[in-house]
PDB file of C-alpha atoms and ligand atoms in Angstrom:
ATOM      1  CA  UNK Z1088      41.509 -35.214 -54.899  1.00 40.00           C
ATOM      2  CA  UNK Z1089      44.144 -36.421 -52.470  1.00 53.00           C
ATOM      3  CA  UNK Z1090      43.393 -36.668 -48.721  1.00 57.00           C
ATOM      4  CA  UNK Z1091      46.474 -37.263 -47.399  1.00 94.00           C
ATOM      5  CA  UNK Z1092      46.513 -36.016 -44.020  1.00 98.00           C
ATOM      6  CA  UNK Z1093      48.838 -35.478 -41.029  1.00 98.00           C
ATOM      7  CA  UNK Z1094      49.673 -37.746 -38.500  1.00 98.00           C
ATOM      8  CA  UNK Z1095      48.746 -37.357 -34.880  1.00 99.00           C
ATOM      9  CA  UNK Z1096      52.085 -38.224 -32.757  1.00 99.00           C
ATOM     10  CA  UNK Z1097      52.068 -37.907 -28.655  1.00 99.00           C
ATOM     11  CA  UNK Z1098      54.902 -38.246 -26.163  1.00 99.00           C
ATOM     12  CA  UNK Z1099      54.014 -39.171 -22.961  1.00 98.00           C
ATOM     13  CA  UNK Z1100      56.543 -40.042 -20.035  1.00 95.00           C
ATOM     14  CA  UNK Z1101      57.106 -38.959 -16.441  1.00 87.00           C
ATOM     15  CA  UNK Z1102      58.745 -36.133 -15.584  1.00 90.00           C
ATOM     16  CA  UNK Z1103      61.637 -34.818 -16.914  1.00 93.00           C
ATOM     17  CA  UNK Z1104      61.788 -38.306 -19.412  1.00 96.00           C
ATOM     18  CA  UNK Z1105      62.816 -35.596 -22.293  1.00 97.00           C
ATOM     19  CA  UNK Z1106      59.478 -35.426 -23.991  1.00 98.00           C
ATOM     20  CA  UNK Z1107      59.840 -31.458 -24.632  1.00 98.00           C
ATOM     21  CA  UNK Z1108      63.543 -31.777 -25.340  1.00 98.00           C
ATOM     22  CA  UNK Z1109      62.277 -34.469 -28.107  1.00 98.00           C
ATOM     23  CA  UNK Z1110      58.917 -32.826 -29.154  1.00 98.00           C
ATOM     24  CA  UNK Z1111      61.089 -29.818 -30.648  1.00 98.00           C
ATOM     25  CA  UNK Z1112      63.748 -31.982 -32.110  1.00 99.00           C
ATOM     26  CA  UNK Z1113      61.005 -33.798 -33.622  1.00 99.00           C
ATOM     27  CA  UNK Z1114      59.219 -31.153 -35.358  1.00 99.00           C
ATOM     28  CA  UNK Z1115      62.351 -29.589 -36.154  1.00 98.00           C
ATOM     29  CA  UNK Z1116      63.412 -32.718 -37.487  1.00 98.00           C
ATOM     30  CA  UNK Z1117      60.277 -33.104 -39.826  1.00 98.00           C
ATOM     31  CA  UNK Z1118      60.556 -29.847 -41.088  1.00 98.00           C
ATOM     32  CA  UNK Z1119      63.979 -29.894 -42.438  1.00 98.00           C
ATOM     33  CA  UNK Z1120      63.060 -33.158 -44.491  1.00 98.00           C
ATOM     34  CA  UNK Z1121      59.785 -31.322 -45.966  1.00 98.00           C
ATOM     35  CA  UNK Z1122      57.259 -32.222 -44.360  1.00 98.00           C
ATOM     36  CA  UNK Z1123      54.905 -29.889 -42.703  1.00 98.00           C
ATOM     37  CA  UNK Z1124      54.864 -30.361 -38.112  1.00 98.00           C
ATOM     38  CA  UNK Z1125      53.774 -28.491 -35.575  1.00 99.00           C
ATOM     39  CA  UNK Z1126      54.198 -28.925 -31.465  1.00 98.00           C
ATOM     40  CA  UNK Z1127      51.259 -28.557 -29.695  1.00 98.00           C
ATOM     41  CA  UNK Z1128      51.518 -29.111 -25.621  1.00 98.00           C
ATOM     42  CA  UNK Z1129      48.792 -29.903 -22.861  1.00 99.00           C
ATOM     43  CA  UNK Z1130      48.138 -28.405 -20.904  1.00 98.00           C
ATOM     44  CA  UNK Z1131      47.715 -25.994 -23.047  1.00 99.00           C
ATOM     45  CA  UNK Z1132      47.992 -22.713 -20.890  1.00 98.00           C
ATOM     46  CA  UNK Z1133      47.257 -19.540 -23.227  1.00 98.00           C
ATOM     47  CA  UNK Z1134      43.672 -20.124 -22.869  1.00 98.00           C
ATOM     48  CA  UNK Z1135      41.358 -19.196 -20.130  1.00 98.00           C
ATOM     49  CA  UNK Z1136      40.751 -22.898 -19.205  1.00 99.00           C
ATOM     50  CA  UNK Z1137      44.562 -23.117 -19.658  1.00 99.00           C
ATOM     51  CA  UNK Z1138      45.171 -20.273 -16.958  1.00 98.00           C
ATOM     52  CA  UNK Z1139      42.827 -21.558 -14.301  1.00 98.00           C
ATOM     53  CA  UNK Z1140      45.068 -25.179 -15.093  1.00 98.00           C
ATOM     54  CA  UNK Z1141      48.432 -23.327 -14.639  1.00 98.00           C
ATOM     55  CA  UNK Z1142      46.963 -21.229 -11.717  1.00 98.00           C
ATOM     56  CA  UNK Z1143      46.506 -24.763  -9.968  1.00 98.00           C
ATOM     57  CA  UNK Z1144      49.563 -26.298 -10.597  1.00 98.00           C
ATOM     58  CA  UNK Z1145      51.560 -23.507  -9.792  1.00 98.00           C
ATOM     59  CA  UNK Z1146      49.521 -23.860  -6.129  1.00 97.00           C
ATOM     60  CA  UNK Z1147      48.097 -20.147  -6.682  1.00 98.00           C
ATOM     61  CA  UNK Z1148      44.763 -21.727  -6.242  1.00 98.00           C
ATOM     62  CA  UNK Z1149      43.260 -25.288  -5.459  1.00 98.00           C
ATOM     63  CA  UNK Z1150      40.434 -26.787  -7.140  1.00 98.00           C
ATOM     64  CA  UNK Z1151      38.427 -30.056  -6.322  1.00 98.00           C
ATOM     65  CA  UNK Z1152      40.188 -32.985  -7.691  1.00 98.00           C
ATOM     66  CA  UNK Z1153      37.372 -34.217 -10.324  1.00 98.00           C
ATOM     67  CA  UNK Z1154      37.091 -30.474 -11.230  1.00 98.00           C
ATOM     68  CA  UNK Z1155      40.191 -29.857 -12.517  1.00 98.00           C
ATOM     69  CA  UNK Z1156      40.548 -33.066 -14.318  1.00 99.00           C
ATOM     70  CA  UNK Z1157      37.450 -32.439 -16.455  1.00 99.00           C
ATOM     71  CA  UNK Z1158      39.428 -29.123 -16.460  1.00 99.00           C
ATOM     72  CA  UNK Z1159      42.210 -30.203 -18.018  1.00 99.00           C
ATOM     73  CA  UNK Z1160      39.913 -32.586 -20.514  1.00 99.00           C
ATOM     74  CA  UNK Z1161      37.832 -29.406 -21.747  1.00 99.00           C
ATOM     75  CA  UNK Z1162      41.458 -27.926 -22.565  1.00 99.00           C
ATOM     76  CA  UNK Z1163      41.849 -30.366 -25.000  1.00 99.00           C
ATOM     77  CA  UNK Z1164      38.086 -30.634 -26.229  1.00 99.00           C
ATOM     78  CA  UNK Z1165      38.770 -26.601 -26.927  1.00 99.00           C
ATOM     79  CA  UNK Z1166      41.738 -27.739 -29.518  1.00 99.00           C
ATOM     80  CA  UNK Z1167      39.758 -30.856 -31.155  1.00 99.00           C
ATOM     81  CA  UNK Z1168      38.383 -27.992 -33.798  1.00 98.00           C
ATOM     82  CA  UNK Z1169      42.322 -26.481 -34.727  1.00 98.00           C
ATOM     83  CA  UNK Z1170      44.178 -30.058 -34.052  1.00 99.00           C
ATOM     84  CA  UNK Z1171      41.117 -31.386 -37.130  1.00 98.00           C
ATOM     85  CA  UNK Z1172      41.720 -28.798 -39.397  1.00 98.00           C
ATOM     86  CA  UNK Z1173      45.834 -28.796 -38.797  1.00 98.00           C
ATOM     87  CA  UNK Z1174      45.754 -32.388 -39.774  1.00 98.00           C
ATOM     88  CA  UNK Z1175      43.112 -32.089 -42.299  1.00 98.00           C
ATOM     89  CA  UNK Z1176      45.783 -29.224 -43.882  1.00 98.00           C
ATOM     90  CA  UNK Z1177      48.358 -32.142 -43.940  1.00 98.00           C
ATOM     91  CA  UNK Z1178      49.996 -30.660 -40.609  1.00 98.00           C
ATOM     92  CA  UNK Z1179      51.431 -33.269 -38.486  1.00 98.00           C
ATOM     93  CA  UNK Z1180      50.835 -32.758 -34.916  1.00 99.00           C
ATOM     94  CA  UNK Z1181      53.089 -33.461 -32.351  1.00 99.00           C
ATOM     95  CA  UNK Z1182      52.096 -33.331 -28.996  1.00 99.00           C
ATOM     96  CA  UNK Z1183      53.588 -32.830 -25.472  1.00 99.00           C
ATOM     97  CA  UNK Z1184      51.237 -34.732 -23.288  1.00 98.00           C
ATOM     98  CA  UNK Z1185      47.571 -35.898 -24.307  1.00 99.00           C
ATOM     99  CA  UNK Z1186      44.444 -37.387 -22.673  1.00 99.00           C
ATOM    100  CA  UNK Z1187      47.281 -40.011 -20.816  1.00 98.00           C
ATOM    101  CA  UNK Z1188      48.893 -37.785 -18.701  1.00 98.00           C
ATOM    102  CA  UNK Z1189      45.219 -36.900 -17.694  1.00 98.00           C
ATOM    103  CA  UNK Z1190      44.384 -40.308 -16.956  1.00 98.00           C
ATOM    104  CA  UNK Z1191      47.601 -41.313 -15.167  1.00 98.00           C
ATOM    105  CA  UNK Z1192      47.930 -38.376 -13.071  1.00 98.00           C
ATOM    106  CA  UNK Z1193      44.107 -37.996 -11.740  1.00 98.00           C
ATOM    107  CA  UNK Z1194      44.247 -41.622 -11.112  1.00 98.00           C
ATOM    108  CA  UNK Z1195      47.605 -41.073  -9.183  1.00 98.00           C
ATOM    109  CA  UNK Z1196      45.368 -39.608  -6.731  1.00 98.00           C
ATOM    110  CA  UNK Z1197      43.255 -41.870  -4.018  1.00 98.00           C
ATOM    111  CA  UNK Z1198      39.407 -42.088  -5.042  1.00 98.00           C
ATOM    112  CA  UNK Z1199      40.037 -42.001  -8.567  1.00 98.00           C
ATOM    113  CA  UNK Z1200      39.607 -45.460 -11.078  1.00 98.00           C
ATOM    114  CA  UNK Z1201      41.233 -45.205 -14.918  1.00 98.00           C
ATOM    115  CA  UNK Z1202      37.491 -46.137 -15.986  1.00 98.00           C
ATOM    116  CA  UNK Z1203      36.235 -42.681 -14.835  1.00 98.00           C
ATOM    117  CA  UNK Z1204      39.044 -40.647 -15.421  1.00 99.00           C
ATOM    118  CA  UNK Z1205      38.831 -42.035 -19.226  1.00 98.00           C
ATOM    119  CA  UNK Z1206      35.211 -41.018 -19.665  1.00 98.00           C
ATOM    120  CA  UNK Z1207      35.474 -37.374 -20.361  1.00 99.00           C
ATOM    121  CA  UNK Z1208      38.643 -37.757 -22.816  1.00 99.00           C
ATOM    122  CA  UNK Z1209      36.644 -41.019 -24.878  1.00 98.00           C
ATOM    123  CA  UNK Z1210      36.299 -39.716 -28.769  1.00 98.00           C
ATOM    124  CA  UNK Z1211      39.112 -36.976 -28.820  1.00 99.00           C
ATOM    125  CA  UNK Z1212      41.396 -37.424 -31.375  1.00 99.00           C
ATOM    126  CA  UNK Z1213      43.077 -40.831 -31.877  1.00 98.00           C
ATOM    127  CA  UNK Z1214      47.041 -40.485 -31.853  1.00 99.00           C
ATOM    128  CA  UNK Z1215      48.046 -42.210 -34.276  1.00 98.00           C
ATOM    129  CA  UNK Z1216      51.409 -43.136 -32.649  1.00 99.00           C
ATOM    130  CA  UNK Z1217      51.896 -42.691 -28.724  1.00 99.00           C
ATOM    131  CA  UNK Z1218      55.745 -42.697 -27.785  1.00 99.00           C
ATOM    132  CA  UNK Z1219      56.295 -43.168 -23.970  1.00 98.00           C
ATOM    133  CA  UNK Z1220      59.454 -42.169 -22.804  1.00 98.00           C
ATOM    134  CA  UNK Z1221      61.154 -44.872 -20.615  1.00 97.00           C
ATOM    135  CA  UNK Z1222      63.099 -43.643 -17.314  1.00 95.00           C
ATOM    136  CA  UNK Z1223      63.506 -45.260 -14.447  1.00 88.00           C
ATOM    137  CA  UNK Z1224      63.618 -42.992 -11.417  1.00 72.00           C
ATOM    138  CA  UNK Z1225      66.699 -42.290 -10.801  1.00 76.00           C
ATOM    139  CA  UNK Z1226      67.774 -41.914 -13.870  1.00 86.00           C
ATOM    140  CA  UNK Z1227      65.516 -39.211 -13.806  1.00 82.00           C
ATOM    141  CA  UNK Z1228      66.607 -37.405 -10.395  1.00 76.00           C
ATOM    142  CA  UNK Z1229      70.420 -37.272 -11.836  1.00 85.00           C
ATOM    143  CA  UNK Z1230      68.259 -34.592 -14.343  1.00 89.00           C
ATOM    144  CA  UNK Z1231      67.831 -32.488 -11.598  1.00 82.00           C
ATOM    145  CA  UNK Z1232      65.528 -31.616  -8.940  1.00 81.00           C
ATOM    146  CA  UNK Z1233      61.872 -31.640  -9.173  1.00 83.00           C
ATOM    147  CA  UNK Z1234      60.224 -27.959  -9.276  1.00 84.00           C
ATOM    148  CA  UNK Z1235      57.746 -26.483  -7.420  1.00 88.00           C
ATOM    149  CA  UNK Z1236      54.760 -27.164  -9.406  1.00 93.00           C
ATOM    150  CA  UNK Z1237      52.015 -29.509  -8.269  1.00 95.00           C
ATOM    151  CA  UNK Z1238      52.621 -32.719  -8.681  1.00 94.00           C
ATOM    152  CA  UNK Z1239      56.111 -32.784  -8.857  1.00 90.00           C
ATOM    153  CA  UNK Z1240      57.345 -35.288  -6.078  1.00 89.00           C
ATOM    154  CA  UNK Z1241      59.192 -38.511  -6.625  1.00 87.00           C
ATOM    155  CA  UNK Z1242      56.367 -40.862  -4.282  1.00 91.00           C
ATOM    156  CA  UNK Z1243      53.617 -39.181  -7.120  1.00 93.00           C
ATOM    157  CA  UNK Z1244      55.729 -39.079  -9.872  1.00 92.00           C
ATOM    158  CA  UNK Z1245      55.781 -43.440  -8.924  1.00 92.00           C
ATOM    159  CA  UNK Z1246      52.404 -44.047  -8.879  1.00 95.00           C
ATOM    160  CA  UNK Z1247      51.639 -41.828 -12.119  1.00 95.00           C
ATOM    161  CA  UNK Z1248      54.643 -44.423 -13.785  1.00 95.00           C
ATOM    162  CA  UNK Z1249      52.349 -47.443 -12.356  1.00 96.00           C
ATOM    163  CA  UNK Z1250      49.049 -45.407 -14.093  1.00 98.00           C
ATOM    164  CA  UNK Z1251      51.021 -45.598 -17.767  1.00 98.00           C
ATOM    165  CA  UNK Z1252      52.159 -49.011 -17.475  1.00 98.00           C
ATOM    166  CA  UNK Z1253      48.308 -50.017 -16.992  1.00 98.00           C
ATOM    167  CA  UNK Z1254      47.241 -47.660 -19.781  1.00 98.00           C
ATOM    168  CA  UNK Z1255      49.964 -49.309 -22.135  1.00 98.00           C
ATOM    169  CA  UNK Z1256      48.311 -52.389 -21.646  1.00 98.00           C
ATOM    170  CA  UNK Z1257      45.665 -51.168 -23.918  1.00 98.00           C
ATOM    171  CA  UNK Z1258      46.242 -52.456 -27.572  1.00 97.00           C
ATOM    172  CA  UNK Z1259      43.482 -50.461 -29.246  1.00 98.00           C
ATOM    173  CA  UNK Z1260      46.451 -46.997 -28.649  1.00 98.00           C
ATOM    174  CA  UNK Z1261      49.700 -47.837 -30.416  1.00 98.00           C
ATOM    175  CA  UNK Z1262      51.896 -47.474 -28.093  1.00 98.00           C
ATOM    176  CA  UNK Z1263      55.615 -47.741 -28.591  1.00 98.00           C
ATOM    177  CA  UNK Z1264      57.885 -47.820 -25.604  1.00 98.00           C
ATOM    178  CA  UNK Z1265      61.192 -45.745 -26.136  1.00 98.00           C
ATOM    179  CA  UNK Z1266      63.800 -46.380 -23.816  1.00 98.00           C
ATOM    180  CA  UNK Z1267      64.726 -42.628 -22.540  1.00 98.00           C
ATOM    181  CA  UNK Z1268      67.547 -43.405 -20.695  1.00 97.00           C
ATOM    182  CA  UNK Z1269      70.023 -42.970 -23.916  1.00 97.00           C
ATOM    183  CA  UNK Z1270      71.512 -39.570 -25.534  1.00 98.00           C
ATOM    184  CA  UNK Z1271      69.439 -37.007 -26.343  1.00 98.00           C
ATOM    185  CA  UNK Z1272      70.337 -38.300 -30.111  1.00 98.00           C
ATOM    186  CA  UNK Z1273      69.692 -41.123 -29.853  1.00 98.00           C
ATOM    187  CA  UNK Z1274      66.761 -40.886 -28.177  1.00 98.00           C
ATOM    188  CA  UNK Z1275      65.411 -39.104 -31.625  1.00 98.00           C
ATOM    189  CA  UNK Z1276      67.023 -40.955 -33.743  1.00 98.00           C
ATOM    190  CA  UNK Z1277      64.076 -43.815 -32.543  1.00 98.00           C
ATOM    191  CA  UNK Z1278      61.825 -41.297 -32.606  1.00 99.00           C
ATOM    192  CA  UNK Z1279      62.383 -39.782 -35.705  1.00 98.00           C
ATOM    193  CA  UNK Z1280      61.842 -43.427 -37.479  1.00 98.00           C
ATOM    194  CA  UNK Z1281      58.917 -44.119 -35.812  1.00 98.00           C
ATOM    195  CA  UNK Z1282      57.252 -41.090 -36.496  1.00 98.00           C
ATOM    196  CA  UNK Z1283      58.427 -40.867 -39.959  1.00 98.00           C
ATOM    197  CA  UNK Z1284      56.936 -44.526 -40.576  1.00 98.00           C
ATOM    198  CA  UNK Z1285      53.448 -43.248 -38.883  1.00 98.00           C
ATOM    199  CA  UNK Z1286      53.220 -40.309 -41.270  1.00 98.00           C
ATOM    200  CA  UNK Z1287      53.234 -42.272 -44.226  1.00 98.00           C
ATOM    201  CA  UNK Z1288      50.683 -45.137 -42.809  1.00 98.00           C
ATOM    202  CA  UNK Z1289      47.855 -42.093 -41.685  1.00 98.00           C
ATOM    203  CA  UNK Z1290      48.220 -40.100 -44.375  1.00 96.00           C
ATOM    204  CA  UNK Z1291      45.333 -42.205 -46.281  1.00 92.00           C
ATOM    205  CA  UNK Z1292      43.417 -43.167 -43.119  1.00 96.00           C
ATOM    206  CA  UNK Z1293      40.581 -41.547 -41.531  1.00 97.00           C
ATOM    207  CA  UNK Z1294      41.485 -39.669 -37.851  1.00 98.00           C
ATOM    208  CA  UNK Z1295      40.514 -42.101 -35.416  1.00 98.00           C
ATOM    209  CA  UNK Z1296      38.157 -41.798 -32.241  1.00 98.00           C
ATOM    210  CA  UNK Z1297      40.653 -42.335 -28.829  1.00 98.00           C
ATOM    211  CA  UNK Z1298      38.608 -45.176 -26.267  1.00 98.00           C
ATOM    212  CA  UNK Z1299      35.908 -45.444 -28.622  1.00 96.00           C
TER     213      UNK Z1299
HETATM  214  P1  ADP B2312      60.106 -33.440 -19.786  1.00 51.55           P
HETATM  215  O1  ADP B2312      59.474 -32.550 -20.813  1.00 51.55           O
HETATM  216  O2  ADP B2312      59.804 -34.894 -20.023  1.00 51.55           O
HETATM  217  O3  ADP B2312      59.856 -33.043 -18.370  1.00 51.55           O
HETATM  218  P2  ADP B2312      62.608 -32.203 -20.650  1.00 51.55           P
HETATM  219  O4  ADP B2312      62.703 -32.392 -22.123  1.00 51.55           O
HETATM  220  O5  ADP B2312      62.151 -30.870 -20.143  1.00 51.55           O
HETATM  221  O6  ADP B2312      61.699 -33.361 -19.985  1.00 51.55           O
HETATM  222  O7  ADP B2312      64.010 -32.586 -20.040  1.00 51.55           O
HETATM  223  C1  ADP B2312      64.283 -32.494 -18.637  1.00 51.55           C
HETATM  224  C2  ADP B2312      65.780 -32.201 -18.413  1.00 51.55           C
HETATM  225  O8  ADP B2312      66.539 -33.328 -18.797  1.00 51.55           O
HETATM  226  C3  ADP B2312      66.289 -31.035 -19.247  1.00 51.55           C
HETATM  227  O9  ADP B2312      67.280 -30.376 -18.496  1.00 51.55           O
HETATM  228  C4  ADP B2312      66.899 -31.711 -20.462  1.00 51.55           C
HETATM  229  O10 ADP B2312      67.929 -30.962 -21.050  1.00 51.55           O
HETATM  230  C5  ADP B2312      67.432 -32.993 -19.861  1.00 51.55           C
HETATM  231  N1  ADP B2312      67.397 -34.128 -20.799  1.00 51.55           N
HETATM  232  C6  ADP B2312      66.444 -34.416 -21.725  1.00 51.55           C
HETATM  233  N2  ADP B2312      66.739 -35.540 -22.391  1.00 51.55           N
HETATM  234  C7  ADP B2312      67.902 -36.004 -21.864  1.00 51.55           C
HETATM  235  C8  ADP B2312      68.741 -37.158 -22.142  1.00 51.55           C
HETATM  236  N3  ADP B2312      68.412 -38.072 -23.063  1.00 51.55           N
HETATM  237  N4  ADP B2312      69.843 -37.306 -21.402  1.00 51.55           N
HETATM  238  C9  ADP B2312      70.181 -36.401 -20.448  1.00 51.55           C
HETATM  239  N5  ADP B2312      69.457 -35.295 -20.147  1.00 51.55           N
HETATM  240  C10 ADP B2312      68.330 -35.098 -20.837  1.00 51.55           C
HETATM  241  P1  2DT B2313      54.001 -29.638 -17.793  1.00 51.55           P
HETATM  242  O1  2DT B2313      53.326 -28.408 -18.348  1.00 51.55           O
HETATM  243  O2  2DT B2313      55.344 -29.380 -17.201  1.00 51.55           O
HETATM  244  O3  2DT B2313      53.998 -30.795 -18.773  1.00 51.55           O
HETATM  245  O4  2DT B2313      53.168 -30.081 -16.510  1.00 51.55           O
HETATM  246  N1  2DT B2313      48.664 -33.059 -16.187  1.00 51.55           N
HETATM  247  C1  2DT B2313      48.799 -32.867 -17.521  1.00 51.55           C
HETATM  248  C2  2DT B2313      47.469 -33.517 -15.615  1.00 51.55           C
HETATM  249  O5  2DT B2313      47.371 -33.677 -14.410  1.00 51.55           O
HETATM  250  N2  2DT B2313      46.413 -33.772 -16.448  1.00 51.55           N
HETATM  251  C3  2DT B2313      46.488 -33.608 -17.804  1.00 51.55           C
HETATM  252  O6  2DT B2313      45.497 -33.846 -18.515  1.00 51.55           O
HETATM  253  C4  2DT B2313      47.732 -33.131 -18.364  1.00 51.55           C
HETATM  254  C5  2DT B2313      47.846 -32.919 -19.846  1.00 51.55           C
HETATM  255  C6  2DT B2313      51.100 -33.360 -15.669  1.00 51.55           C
HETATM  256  C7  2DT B2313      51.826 -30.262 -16.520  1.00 51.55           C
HETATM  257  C8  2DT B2313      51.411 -31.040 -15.304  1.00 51.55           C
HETATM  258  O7  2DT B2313      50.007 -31.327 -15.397  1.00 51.55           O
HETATM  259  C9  2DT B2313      49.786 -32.732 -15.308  1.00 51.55           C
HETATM  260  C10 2DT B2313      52.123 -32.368 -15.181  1.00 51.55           C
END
C-alpha cells in the first residue's frame, strides 16, 4: 500500500511580509496542478482557546505573559490530531504562522529566553519546509500602517525580526529564506518551487518531531 503523504509547509515572517497574501496563492496554486492543499493559520481563532487568543490581542482582555504563550501552544497541540490525519490523507498543509511566531514573539518580550519559550511547542509536527518571508522594515511600513492589535508596533515588530534570525540559525528546521521584498508573483513563483520540490521529498518520509 502506498504511504505517500502530504507535506507540512509554514510561512513565517514579520508583519505584513505577505505570508497570507502567499499562503492562499500557494494552496491555490497546488490545487490547480492536482494536488490536494489546504491553509491552515495560527492562531487559530474559531476555537475556544482561539477566542481567549484573539480576545488578547485585540486588547479586550490581558493575560499573564507565560499564560498566553502556553495559550497559544495548546492552540496548536488542539490541531496536532486534524493536521496528522490531513497529511496522513495526502493533504498538504500550508500554514500561516507555526510554533516560530510563538517563540519569536514571547521572547520579544523582557524575561523570556528561546530555551523556555521552545519547551511547550518541542514534538509538534515537524514542517517539513519553513519559508520566512524577508522584509526589511521599511519596506514593510510603505504596506501600510500597523493595526491596532497587540503587538503591532515597529520597536516590537524589530526585536521579534532579531528572535527569527536566531531561530534560523537552527539547522535541524529547514529553513529557506525568501526575499519578500519582490512582486507578489514573484514572490510565489519561489515559493511555489520550493514547495512543489518538498512535496515530492515527504511524501515517502515519516512526519517528523519539531525540537526533538
Ligand atoms: P502578512 O500576512 O505577512 O501580515 P499580508 O499578506 O496580509 O501580510 O500582506 C500585507 C499587505 O501587503 C497587504 O495589503 C498585501 O496586499 C500587501 N502585499 C503582500 N505582498 C506584497 C508584495 N510582494 N508587494 C507589495 N505589497 C504586498
Ligand atoms: P495574525 O493573526 O495577524 O497572524 O496575528 N503570535 C502568533 C504569537 O504571539 N504567538 C504565536 O504562537 C502565534 C502563532 C503574532 C497573530 C499575532 O499573534 C502573534 C501576531
Amino acid at each position: 500500500m502506498s504511504c505517500s503523504r502530504g507535506a507540512l509547509i509554514v510561512l513565517e515572517g514579520v508583519d505584513r511580509a505577505g505570508k497570507t497574501t502567499q499562503c492562499q496563492k500557494l494552496v491555490h496554486a497546488l490545487q490547480q496542478s492536482g494536488r490536494a492543499a489546504e491553509i491552515m493559520r495560527f492562531p487559530d481563532r474559531t476555537t475556544k482557546i482561539g477566542q481567549l487568543i484573539s480576545s488578547y490581542l485585540e486588547k479586550k482582555s490581558n493575560l499573564e505573559d507565560h499564560t498566553v504563550h502556553l495559550l497559544f501552544s495548546a492552540n496548536r497541540w488542539e490541531m496536532v490530531p486534524l493536521m496528522k490525519q490531513k497529511l496522513e490523507q495526502g493533504i498538504s498543509l500550508v500554514v500561516d504562522r507555526y510554533a516560530f511566531s510563538g517563540v519569536a514573539f514571547t521572547s520579544a518580550k523582557p524575561g523570556f529566553t528561546l530555551e523556555w519559550c521552545m519547551n511547550p511547542d518541542i514534538g509538534l509536527p515537524k514542517p517539513d519546509l519553513v519559508m520566512f518571508l524577508q522584509l526589511n522594515p521599511n519596506t514593510a511600513a510603505n504596506r501600510g500602517e500597523y493595526g491596532i492589535e497587540r503587538y503591532e508596533t515597529s520597536a516590537f515588530q524589530r526585536t521579534v525580526h532579531q528572535r527569527f534570525e536566531e531561530l534560523m540559525q537552527d539547522s535541524s528546521v529547514n529553513w529557506k529564506v525568501v526575499d519578500a521584498a519582490r512582486t507578489i508573483e514573484e514572490v510565489h513563483k519561489d515559493i511555489k518551487l520550493l514547495s512543489e520540490d518538498i512535496i515530492s521529498l515527504a511524501q515517502n518520509q515519516p512526519v517528523g518531531e519539531l525540537w526533538r
